[in-house]
PDB file of C-alpha atoms in Angstrom:
ATOM      1  CA  MET A   1     149.513  69.818  80.500  1.00 41.00           C
ATOM      2  CA  SER A   2     148.605  73.313  79.336  1.00 42.00           C
ATOM      3  CA  THR A   3     145.814  75.160  80.967  1.00 45.00           C
ATOM      4  CA  ALA A   4     143.426  77.004  78.679  1.00 48.00           C
ATOM      5  CA  GLU A   5     143.017  80.683  79.422  1.00 50.00           C
ATOM      6  CA  ALA A   6     139.691  81.732  80.849  1.00 43.00           C
ATOM      7  CA  PRO A   7     137.623  83.632  78.295  1.00 43.00           C
ATOM      8  CA  ARG A   8     137.965  87.396  78.644  1.00 48.00           C
ATOM      9  CA  ALA A   9     134.828  88.977  80.063  1.00 50.00           C
ATOM     10  CA  LEU A  10     133.173  91.365  77.630  1.00 50.00           C
ATOM     11  CA  PRO A  11     132.702  94.916  78.869  1.00 67.00           C
ATOM     12  CA  GLY A  12     129.254  95.838  80.063  1.00 84.00           C
ATOM     13  CA  ARG A  13     127.476  99.160  79.918  1.00 86.00           C
ATOM     14  CA  GLU A  14     130.253 101.044  81.723  1.00 89.00           C
ATOM     15  CA  GLY A  15     132.991  99.653  79.487  1.00 91.00           C
ATOM     16  CA  ILE A  16     131.099 100.623  76.358  1.00 93.00           C
ATOM     17  CA  ARG A  17     130.451 104.090  77.745  1.00 93.00           C
ATOM     18  CA  ASP A  18     134.147 104.484  78.626  1.00 93.00           C
ATOM     19  CA  ALA A  19     135.098 103.603  75.052  1.00 94.00           C
ATOM     20  CA  ALA A  20     132.535 106.052  73.687  1.00 94.00           C
ATOM     21  CA  ALA A  21     133.813 108.853  75.916  1.00 94.00           C
ATOM     22  CA  ARG A  22     137.374 108.328  74.673  1.00 94.00           C
ATOM     23  CA  LEU A  23     136.297 108.295  71.035  1.00 95.00           C
ATOM     24  CA  PHE A  24     134.008 111.316  71.359  1.00 94.00           C
ATOM     25  CA  LEU A  25     136.946 113.194  72.892  1.00 91.00           C
ATOM     26  CA  GLU A  26     139.415 112.090  70.210  1.00 92.00           C
ATOM     27  CA  ARG A  27     137.209 112.263  67.104  1.00 92.00           C
ATOM     28  CA  GLY A  28     134.148 114.263  68.052  1.00 91.00           C
ATOM     29  CA  TYR A  29     130.565 113.089  68.288  1.00 91.00           C
ATOM     30  CA  ALA A  30     129.647 113.363  64.612  1.00 91.00           C
ATOM     31  CA  ASP A  31     132.712 111.439  63.416  1.00 92.00           C
ATOM     32  CA  THR A  32     132.279 108.533  65.842  1.00 93.00           C
ATOM     33  CA  THR A  33     130.013 105.676  64.781  1.00 93.00           C
ATOM     34  CA  LEU A  34     128.472 102.927  66.871  1.00 92.00           C
ATOM     35  CA  ARG A  35     130.679 100.500  64.963  1.00 93.00           C
ATOM     36  CA  ASP A  36     133.738 102.495  66.078  1.00 95.00           C
ATOM     37  CA  ILE A  37     132.569 102.353  69.687  1.00 94.00           C
ATOM     38  CA  ALA A  38     131.898  98.632  69.492  1.00 93.00           C
ATOM     39  CA  ALA A  39     135.373  97.982  68.072  1.00 93.00           C
ATOM     40  CA  ALA A  40     137.028 100.088  70.782  1.00 93.00           C
ATOM     41  CA  ALA A  41     135.035  98.289  73.476  1.00 91.00           C
ATOM     42  CA  GLY A  42     135.723  94.856  71.996  1.00 90.00           C
ATOM     43  CA  VAL A  43     132.090  93.940  71.394  1.00 91.00           C
ATOM     44  CA  LYS A  44     129.880  93.369  68.377  1.00 89.00           C
ATOM     45  CA  ALA A  45     128.068  96.450  67.144  1.00 86.00           C
ATOM     46  CA  GLY A  46     124.651  94.905  67.705  1.00 87.00           C
ATOM     47  CA  SER A  47     125.369  94.149  71.344  1.00 87.00           C
ATOM     48  CA  ILE A  48     125.540  97.868  72.126  1.00 90.00           C
ATOM     49  CA  TYR A  49     121.761  97.953  71.869  1.00 89.00           C
ATOM     50  CA  TYR A  50     121.487  95.682  74.898  1.00 89.00           C
ATOM     51  CA  HIS A  51     122.830  98.631  76.911  1.00 91.00           C
ATOM     52  CA  PHE A  52     121.996 101.813  74.980  1.00 91.00           C
ATOM     53  CA  SER A  53     119.133 102.717  72.703  1.00 91.00           C
ATOM     54  CA  SER A  54     121.236 105.124  70.635  1.00 91.00           C
ATOM     55  CA  LYS A  55     124.465 107.067  70.330  1.00 92.00           C
ATOM     56  CA  ASP A  56     122.543 110.071  71.674  1.00 93.00           C
ATOM     57  CA  GLU A  57     121.791 108.214  74.890  1.00 94.00           C
ATOM     58  CA  MET A  58     125.475 107.395  75.317  1.00 93.00           C
ATOM     59  CA  LEU A  59     126.497 110.982  74.740  1.00 94.00           C
ATOM     60  CA  THR A  60     123.886 112.295  77.172  1.00 94.00           C
ATOM     61  CA  GLU A  61     125.198 110.048  79.939  1.00 93.00           C
ATOM     62  CA  ILE A  62     128.803 111.009  79.185  1.00 94.00           C
ATOM     63  CA  LEU A  63     128.041 114.731  79.218  1.00 94.00           C
ATOM     64  CA  ASP A  64     126.057 114.395  82.454  1.00 95.00           C
ATOM     65  CA  GLU A  65     128.830 112.401  84.094  1.00 94.00           C
ATOM     66  CA  GLY A  66     131.466 114.889  82.937  1.00 95.00           C
ATOM     67  CA  ILE A  67     129.798 117.993  84.373  1.00 96.00           C
ATOM     68  CA  SER A  68     128.862 116.073  87.516  1.00 96.00           C
ATOM     69  CA  ARG A  69     132.514 115.174  88.155  1.00 95.00           C
ATOM     70  CA  ILE A  70     133.741 118.725  87.546  1.00 96.00           C
ATOM     71  CA  THR A  71     131.062 120.180  89.812  1.00 97.00           C
ATOM     72  CA  ALA A  72     131.777 117.680  92.575  1.00 97.00           C
ATOM     73  CA  ALA A  73     135.519 118.386  92.401  1.00 97.00           C
ATOM     74  CA  VAL A  74     135.054 122.147  92.752  1.00 98.00           C
ATOM     75  CA  GLU A  75     132.434 121.850  95.503  1.00 98.00           C
ATOM     76  CA  GLU A  76     134.700 119.472  97.433  1.00 97.00           C
ATOM     77  CA  ALA A  77     137.611 121.910  97.121  1.00 97.00           C
ATOM     78  CA  LEU A  78     135.491 124.833  98.330  1.00 97.00           C
ATOM     79  CA  ALA A  79     133.760 123.040 101.217  1.00 97.00           C
ATOM     80  CA  PRO A  80     136.562 123.474 103.792  1.00 96.00           C
ATOM     81  CA  LEU A  81     137.183 127.093 102.717  1.00 95.00           C
ATOM     82  CA  ALA A  82     133.863 128.644 103.734  1.00 91.00           C
ATOM     83  CA  GLY A  83     135.617 131.269 105.866  1.00 89.00           C
ATOM     84  CA  ALA A  84     138.656 131.759 103.651  1.00 94.00           C
ATOM     85  CA  SER A  85     139.407 134.785 101.495  1.00 95.00           C
ATOM     86  CA  SER A  86     137.678 135.063  98.143  1.00 94.00           C
ATOM     87  CA  ALA A  87     141.073 134.886  96.420  1.00 93.00           C
ATOM     88  CA  ALA A  88     141.900 131.614  98.192  1.00 96.00           C
ATOM     89  CA  ARG A  89     138.523 130.181  97.200  1.00 97.00           C
ATOM     90  CA  ILE A  90     139.007 131.126  93.544  1.00 97.00           C
ATOM     91  CA  GLU A  91     142.495 129.600  93.569  1.00 96.00           C
ATOM     92  CA  ALA A  92     141.138 126.366  95.056  1.00 97.00           C
ATOM     93  CA  ALA A  93     138.359 126.232  92.468  1.00 98.00           C
ATOM     94  CA  VAL A  94     140.852 126.790  89.629  1.00 98.00           C
ATOM     95  CA  HIS A  95     143.029 123.932  90.883  1.00 97.00           C
ATOM     96  CA  ALA A  96     139.991 121.663  91.238  1.00 97.00           C
ATOM     97  CA  HIS A  97     138.595 122.476  87.787  1.00 97.00           C
ATOM     98  CA  LEU A  98     141.899 121.780  86.049  1.00 96.00           C
ATOM     99  CA  ALA A  99     142.495 118.612  88.064  1.00 95.00           C
ATOM    100  CA  ALA A 100     139.029 117.385  87.085  1.00 95.00           C
ATOM    101  CA  LEU A 101     139.780 117.909  83.394  1.00 94.00           C
ATOM    102  CA  PHE A 102     142.915 115.770  83.471  1.00 91.00           C
ATOM    103  CA  ARG A 103     142.430 113.307  86.320  1.00 84.00           C
ATOM    104  CA  HIS A 104     138.869 112.028  86.021  1.00 76.00           C
ATOM    105  CA  GLY A 105     139.115 110.029  82.833  1.00 74.00           C
ATOM    106  CA  PRO A 106     137.764 111.196  79.472  1.00 89.00           C
ATOM    107  CA  TYR A 107     134.332 112.202  80.787  1.00 93.00           C
ATOM    108  CA  THR A 108     135.217 115.675  82.031  1.00 93.00           C
ATOM    109  CA  ALA A 109     137.378 116.503  79.026  1.00 92.00           C
ATOM    110  CA  ALA A 110     134.742 115.160  76.651  1.00 90.00           C
ATOM    111  CA  HIS A 111     132.110 117.328  78.286  1.00 91.00           C
ATOM    112  CA  VAL A 112     134.176 120.467  77.751  1.00 91.00           C
ATOM    113  CA  SER A 113     135.296 119.605  74.214  1.00 91.00           C
ATOM    114  CA  VAL A 114     132.217 117.907  72.789  1.00 91.00           C
ATOM    115  CA  PHE A 115     129.321 119.799  74.387  1.00 90.00           C
ATOM    116  CA  PRO A 116     129.471 122.886  72.120  1.00 89.00           C
ATOM    117  CA  LYS A 117     129.345 120.708  68.989  1.00 88.00           C
ATOM    118  CA  THR A 118     126.556 118.336  70.005  1.00 88.00           C
ATOM    119  CA  PRO A 119     123.079 118.433  68.438  1.00 88.00           C
ATOM    120  CA  ALA A 120     120.942 121.278  69.806  1.00 90.00           C
ATOM    121  CA  HIS A 121     118.416 119.050  71.584  1.00 90.00           C
ATOM    122  CA  LEU A 122     121.205 117.333  73.524  1.00 89.00           C
ATOM    123  CA  ARG A 123     122.815 120.646  74.460  1.00 90.00           C
ATOM    124  CA  GLU A 124     119.480 121.934  75.753  1.00 91.00           C
ATOM    125  CA  ALA A 125     119.072 118.850  77.939  1.00 90.00           C
ATOM    126  CA  GLY A 126     122.492 119.459  79.470  1.00 91.00           C
ATOM    127  CA  LEU A 127     122.143 123.203  80.034  1.00 93.00           C
ATOM    128  CA  PRO A 128     120.636 123.091  83.561  1.00 95.00           C
ATOM    129  CA  ALA A 129     123.664 121.233  84.942  1.00 95.00           C
ATOM    130  CA  ARG A 130     126.093 123.546  83.125  1.00 94.00           C
ATOM    131  CA  ASP A 131     124.210 126.611  84.316  1.00 95.00           C
ATOM    132  CA  ALA A 132     124.354 125.350  87.896  1.00 97.00           C
ATOM    133  CA  TYR A 133     128.109 124.884  87.604  1.00 97.00           C
ATOM    134  CA  GLU A 134     128.591 128.335  86.114  1.00 97.00           C
ATOM    135  CA  ARG A 135     126.586 129.810  89.008  1.00 97.00           C
ATOM    136  CA  ILE A 136     129.260 128.512  91.384  1.00 98.00           C
ATOM    137  CA  TRP A 137     131.824 130.588  89.520  1.00 98.00           C
ATOM    138  CA  SER A 138     129.585 133.635  89.283  1.00 97.00           C
ATOM    139  CA  GLY A 139     129.127 133.442  93.057  1.00 97.00           C
ATOM    140  CA  LEU A 140     132.881 133.231  93.620  1.00 97.00           C
ATOM    141  CA  LEU A 141     133.512 136.240  91.421  1.00 96.00           C
ATOM    142  CA  ARG A 142     130.814 138.295  93.116  1.00 96.00           C
ATOM    143  CA  GLU A 143     132.309 137.400  96.503  1.00 95.00           C
ATOM    144  CA  ALA A 144     135.665 138.627  95.216  1.00 94.00           C
ATOM    145  CA  GLN A 145     134.114 141.888  94.051  1.00 94.00           C
ATOM    146  CA  ALA A 146     132.435 142.417  97.407  1.00 93.00           C
ATOM    147  CA  SER A 147     135.738 141.846  99.221  1.00 92.00           C
ATOM    148  CA  GLY A 148     137.703 144.148  96.930  1.00 90.00           C
ATOM    149  CA  SER A 149     139.772 141.379  95.321  1.00 88.00           C
ATOM    150  CA  LEU A 150     138.231 142.167  91.940  1.00 89.00           C
ATOM    151  CA  ALA A 151     137.313 145.552  90.480  1.00 89.00           C
ATOM    152  CA  PRO A 152     133.703 146.548  91.285  1.00 90.00           C
ATOM    153  CA  ASP A 153     132.944 147.423  87.657  1.00 91.00           C
ATOM    154  CA  LEU A 154     134.122 144.046  86.329  1.00 89.00           C
ATOM    155  CA  ASP A 155     131.487 142.304  84.222  1.00 94.00           C
ATOM    156  CA  VAL A 156     131.105 139.029  86.123  1.00 95.00           C
ATOM    157  CA  ARG A 157     129.607 137.168  83.168  1.00 95.00           C
ATOM    158  CA  VAL A 158     132.470 138.066  80.834  1.00 95.00           C
ATOM    159  CA  ALA A 159     135.058 137.416  83.560  1.00 94.00           C
ATOM    160  CA  ARG A 160     133.567 133.981  84.208  1.00 96.00           C
ATOM    161  CA  LEU A 161     133.624 133.102  80.508  1.00 95.00           C
ATOM    162  CA  LEU A 162     137.234 134.256  80.165  1.00 94.00           C
ATOM    163  CA  LEU A 163     138.380 132.337  83.229  1.00 96.00           C
ATOM    164  CA  LEU A 164     136.601 129.091  82.338  1.00 96.00           C
ATOM    165  CA  GLY A 165     137.670 129.442  78.718  1.00 95.00           C
ATOM    166  CA  SER A 166     141.324 129.855  79.633  1.00 95.00           C
ATOM    167  CA  MET A 167     141.178 126.736  81.786  1.00 96.00           C
ATOM    168  CA  ASN A 168     139.293 124.641  79.267  1.00 95.00           C
ATOM    169  CA  THR A 169     141.746 125.402  76.449  1.00 95.00           C
ATOM    170  CA  THR A 170     144.484 123.674  78.451  1.00 95.00           C
ATOM    171  CA  LEU A 171     143.021 120.500  76.962  1.00 93.00           C
ATOM    172  CA  ASP A 172     144.519 121.645  73.647  1.00 92.00           C
ATOM    173  CA  TRP A 173     148.070 122.242  74.831  1.00 93.00           C
ATOM    174  CA  PHE A 174     148.836 120.906  78.307  1.00 93.00           C
ATOM    175  CA  ARG A 175     150.547 117.519  78.450  1.00 90.00           C
ATOM    176  CA  PRO A 176     151.234 115.776  81.776  1.00 86.00           C
ATOM    177  CA  GLY A 177     154.956 115.256  82.179  1.00 86.00           C
ATOM    178  CA  GLY A 178     155.771 118.373  80.175  1.00 87.00           C
ATOM    179  CA  ALA A 179     157.692 121.482  81.179  1.00 89.00           C
ATOM    180  CA  SER A 180     155.047 122.603  83.701  1.00 92.00           C
ATOM    181  CA  THR A 181     152.998 120.615  86.176  1.00 94.00           C
ATOM    182  CA  LEU A 182     149.234 120.945  86.339  1.00 94.00           C
ATOM    183  CA  GLU A 183     149.600 122.623  89.734  1.00 94.00           C
ATOM    184  CA  GLU A 184     151.963 125.216  88.239  1.00 95.00           C
ATOM    185  CA  VAL A 185     149.530 125.922  85.413  1.00 95.00           C
ATOM    186  CA  ALA A 186     146.674 126.298  87.917  1.00 95.00           C
ATOM    187  CA  GLU A 187     148.743 128.741  89.997  1.00 94.00           C
ATOM    188  CA  MET A 188     149.521 130.772  86.877  1.00 94.00           C
ATOM    189  CA  VAL A 189     145.867 130.903  85.774  1.00 95.00           C
ATOM    190  CA  ALA A 190     144.719 132.045  89.222  1.00 94.00           C
ATOM    191  CA  ARG A 191     147.524 134.590  89.581  1.00 92.00           C
ATOM    192  CA  LEU A 192     147.002 136.131  86.152  1.00 91.00           C
ATOM    193  CA  PHE A 193     143.242 136.328  86.677  1.00 92.00           C
ATOM    194  CA  LEU A 194     143.313 137.768  90.186  1.00 89.00           C
ATOM    195  CA  ARG A 195     146.150 140.234  89.681  1.00 83.00           C
ATOM    196  CA  GLY A 196     145.141 141.219  86.184  1.00 69.00           C
ATOM    197  CA  SER A 197     141.557 141.945  87.270  1.00 50.00           C
ATOM    198  CA  ALA A 198     142.353 143.747  90.533  1.00 48.00           C
TER     199      ALA A 198
END
């Protein structure tokens, strides 16, 4: 006697949000419809409204989750290094930032890739969290200047943008399992930045 398979449980709010994060990363926000998200999540389009009022609400949660995960990863990496050299702290933060982009699901990568192209009102809502994260990096760079690891006349704002930009573009070309490991890429980014700016 055959046993009927139990019906597959439909994904709830988190499953729908996971599907949206993947699609926003792959296709962009503007080119992803609620119908696309529903299909990827395996639910009917109308059922999305039981969990989210709009695509904007989904994106806001995804962006918030993405920057929250990146921030937490860097803060966790820096916590045991309070008395370490500024160079060691920058290296740890570089490793943590890159690891967050590739090892915390699509949320962190979607935040980096999608945020600049989102509608202005959604970007404005997310700016405080991004600004807080960027202040961590500005603080690290100023510490490095004070210790002599970076040139005293270095423009910290520009240096921060260059460093974060170089890390974020790895989403375009780095592939796990390729010629270099993520750790090797992180070491190269930190070495080029610290030695090239000394």
